[in-house]
PDB file of C-alpha atoms in Angstrom:
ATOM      1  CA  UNK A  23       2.240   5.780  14.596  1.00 71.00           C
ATOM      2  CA  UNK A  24       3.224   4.606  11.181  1.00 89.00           C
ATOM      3  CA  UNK A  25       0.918   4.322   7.675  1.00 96.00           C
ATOM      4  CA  UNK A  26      -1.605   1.413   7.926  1.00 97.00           C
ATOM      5  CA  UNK A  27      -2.661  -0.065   4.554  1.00 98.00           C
ATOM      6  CA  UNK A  28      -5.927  -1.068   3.905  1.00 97.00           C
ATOM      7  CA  UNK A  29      -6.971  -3.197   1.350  1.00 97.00           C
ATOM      8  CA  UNK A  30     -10.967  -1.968   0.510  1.00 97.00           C
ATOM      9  CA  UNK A  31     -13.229  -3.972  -1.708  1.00 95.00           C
ATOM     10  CA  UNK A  32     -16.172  -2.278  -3.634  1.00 89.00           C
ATOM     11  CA  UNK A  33     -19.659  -3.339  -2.580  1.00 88.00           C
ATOM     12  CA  UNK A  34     -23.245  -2.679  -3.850  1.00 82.00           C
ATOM     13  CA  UNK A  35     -25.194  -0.604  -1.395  1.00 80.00           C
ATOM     14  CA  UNK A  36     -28.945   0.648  -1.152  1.00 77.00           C
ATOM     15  CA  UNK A  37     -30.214   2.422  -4.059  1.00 77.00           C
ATOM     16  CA  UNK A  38     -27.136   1.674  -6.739  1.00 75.00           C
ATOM     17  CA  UNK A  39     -24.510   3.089  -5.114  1.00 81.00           C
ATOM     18  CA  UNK A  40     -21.271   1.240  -3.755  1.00 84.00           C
ATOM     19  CA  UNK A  41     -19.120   1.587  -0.589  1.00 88.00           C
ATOM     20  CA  UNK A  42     -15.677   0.196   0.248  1.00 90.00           C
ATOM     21  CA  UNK A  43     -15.462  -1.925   3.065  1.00 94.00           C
ATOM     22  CA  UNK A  44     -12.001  -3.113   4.366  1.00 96.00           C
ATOM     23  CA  UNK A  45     -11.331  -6.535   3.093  1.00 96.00           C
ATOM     24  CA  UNK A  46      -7.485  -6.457   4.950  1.00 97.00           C
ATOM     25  CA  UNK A  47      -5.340  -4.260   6.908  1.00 97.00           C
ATOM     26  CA  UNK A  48      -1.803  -4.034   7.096  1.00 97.00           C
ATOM     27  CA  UNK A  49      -0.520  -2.209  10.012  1.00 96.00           C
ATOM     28  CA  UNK A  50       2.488  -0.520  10.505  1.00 95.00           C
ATOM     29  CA  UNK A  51       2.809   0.528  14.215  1.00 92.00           C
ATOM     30  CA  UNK A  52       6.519   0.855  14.247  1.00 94.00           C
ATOM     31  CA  UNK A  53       6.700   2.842  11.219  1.00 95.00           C
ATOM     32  CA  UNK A  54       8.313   0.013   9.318  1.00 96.00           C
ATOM     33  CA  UNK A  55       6.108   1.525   5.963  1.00 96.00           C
ATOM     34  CA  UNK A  56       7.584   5.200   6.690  1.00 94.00           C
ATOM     35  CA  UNK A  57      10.869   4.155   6.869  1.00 95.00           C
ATOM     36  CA  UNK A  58      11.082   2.425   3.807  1.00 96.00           C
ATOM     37  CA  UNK A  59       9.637   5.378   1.579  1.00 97.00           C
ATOM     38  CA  UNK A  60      12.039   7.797   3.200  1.00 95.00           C
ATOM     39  CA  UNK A  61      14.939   5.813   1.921  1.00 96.00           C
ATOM     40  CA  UNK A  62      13.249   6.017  -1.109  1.00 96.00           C
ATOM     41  CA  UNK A  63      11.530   9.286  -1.569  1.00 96.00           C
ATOM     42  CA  UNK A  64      12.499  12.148  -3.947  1.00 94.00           C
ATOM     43  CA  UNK A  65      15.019   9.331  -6.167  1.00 94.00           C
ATOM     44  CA  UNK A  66      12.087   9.341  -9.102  1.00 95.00           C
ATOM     45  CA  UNK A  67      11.872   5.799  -9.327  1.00 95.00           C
ATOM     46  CA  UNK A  68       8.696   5.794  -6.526  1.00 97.00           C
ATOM     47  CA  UNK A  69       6.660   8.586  -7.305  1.00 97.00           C
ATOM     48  CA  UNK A  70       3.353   7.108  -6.287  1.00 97.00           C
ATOM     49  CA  UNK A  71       4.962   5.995  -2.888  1.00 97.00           C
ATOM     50  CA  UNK A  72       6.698   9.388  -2.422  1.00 97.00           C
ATOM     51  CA  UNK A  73       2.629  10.884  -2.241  1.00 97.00           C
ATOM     52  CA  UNK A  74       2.588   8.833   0.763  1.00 96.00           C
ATOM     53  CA  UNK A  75       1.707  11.312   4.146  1.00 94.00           C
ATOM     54  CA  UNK A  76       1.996  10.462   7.593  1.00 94.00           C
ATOM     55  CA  UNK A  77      -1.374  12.375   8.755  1.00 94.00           C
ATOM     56  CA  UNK A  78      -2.955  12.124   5.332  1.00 95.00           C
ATOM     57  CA  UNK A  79      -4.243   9.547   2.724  1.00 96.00           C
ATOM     58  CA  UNK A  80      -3.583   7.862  -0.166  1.00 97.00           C
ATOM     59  CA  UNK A  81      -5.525   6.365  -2.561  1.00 97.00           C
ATOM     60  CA  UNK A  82      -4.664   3.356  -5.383  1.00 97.00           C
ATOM     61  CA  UNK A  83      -6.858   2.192  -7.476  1.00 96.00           C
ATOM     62  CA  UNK A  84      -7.102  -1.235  -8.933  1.00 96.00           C
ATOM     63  CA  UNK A  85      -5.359   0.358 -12.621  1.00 96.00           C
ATOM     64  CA  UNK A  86      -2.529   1.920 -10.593  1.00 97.00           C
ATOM     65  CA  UNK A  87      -1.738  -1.474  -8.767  1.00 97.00           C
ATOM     66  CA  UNK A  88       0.548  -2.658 -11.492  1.00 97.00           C
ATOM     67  CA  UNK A  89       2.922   0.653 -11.113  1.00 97.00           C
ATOM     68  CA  UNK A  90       2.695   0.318  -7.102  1.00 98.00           C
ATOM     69  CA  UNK A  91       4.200  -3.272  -7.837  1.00 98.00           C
ATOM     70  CA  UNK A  92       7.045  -1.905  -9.449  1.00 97.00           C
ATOM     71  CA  UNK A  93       7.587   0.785  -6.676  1.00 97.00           C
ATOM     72  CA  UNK A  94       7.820  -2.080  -4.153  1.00 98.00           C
ATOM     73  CA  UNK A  95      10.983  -3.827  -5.719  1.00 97.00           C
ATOM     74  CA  UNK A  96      12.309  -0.040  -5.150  1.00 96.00           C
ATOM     75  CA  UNK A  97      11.314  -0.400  -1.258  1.00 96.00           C
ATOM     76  CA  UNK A  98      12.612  -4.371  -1.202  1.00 97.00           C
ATOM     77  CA  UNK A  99      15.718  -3.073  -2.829  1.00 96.00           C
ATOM     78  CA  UNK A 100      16.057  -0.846   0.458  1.00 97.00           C
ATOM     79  CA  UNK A 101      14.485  -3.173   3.490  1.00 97.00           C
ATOM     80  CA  UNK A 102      17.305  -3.798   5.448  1.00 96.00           C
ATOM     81  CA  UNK A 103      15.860  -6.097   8.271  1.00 96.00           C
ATOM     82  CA  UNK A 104      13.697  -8.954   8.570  1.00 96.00           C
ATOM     83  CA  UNK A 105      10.526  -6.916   9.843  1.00 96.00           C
ATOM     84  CA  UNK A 106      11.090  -4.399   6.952  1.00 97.00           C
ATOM     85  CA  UNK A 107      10.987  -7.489   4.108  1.00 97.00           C
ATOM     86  CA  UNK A 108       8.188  -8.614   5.789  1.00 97.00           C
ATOM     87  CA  UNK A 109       6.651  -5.981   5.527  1.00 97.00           C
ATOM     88  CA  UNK A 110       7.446  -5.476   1.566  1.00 98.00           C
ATOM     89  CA  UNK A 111       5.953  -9.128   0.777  1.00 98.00           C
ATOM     90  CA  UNK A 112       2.751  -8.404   3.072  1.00 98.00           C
ATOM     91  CA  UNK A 113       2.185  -4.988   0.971  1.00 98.00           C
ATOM     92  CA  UNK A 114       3.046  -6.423  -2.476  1.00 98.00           C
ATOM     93  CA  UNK A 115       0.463  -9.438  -1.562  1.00 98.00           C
ATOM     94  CA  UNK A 116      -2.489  -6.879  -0.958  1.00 97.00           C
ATOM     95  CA  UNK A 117      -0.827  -5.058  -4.145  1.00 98.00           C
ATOM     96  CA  UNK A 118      -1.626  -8.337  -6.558  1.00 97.00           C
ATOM     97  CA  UNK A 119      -4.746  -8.864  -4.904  1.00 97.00           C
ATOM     98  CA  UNK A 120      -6.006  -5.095  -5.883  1.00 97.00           C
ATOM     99  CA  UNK A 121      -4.638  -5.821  -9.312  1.00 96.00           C
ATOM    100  CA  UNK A 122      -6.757  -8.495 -10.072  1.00 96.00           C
ATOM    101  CA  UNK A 123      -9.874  -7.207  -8.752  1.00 94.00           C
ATOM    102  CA  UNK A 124     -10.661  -3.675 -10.437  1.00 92.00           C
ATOM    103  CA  UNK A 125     -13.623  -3.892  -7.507  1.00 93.00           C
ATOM    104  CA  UNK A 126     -10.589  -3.183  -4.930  1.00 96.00           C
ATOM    105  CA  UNK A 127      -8.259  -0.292  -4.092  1.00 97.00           C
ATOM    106  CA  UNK A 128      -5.325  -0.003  -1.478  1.00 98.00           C
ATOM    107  CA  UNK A 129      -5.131   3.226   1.143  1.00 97.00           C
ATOM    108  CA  UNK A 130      -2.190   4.371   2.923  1.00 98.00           C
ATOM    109  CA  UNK A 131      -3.708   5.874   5.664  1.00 97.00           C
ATOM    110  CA  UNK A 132      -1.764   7.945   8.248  1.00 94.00           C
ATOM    111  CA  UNK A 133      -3.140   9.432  11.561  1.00 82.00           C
TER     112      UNK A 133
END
């Protein structure tokens, strides 16, 4: 199984705390996502994408959305198929979205 990215929102709860609830998920069953950073990983032009893990997490805040924009010209540079660009546009969508809502953050979540 590949990273899924999930877009979380920010959201009051009880006593004046906040949870993130998914607002949209990108999935990557075919390990489209993985791909795509190991093409990239380890060149120093992606370091926030080369902190992405397979079995672990990653989180992006709203303030770090703007660098993982640039990082994804680095993976559209790279995609090589039609599923792969797809993928690239779908993930630098939920990237502008997170940008312009500092209530949001993005996680690359592995199994």
């Amino acid at each position: 199984m590949g990273v899924d990215v999930v877009l979380y929102r920010a959201v009051a709860s009880g006593s004046g705390g906040r949870r993130v609830v998914p607002a949209e998920v990108l999935p990557d069953p075919d390990e489209v996502l993985l791909g795509l950073v190991g093409r990239v990983r380890g060149t120093g032009r992606t370091p926030l994408l080369d902190r992405v893990d397979p079995v672990g997490e990653l989180v992006v805040s709203a303030g770090q959305a703007p660098q993982l924009l640039a990082e994804l010209r680095c993976l559209a540079e790279v995609a090589r198929s039609t599923p792969e660009m797809t993928h690239v546009r779908r993930l630098d969508r939920l990237a502008r979205r997170c940008r312009q809502d500092r209530e949001m953050e993005i996680r690359f979540e592995g199994d």
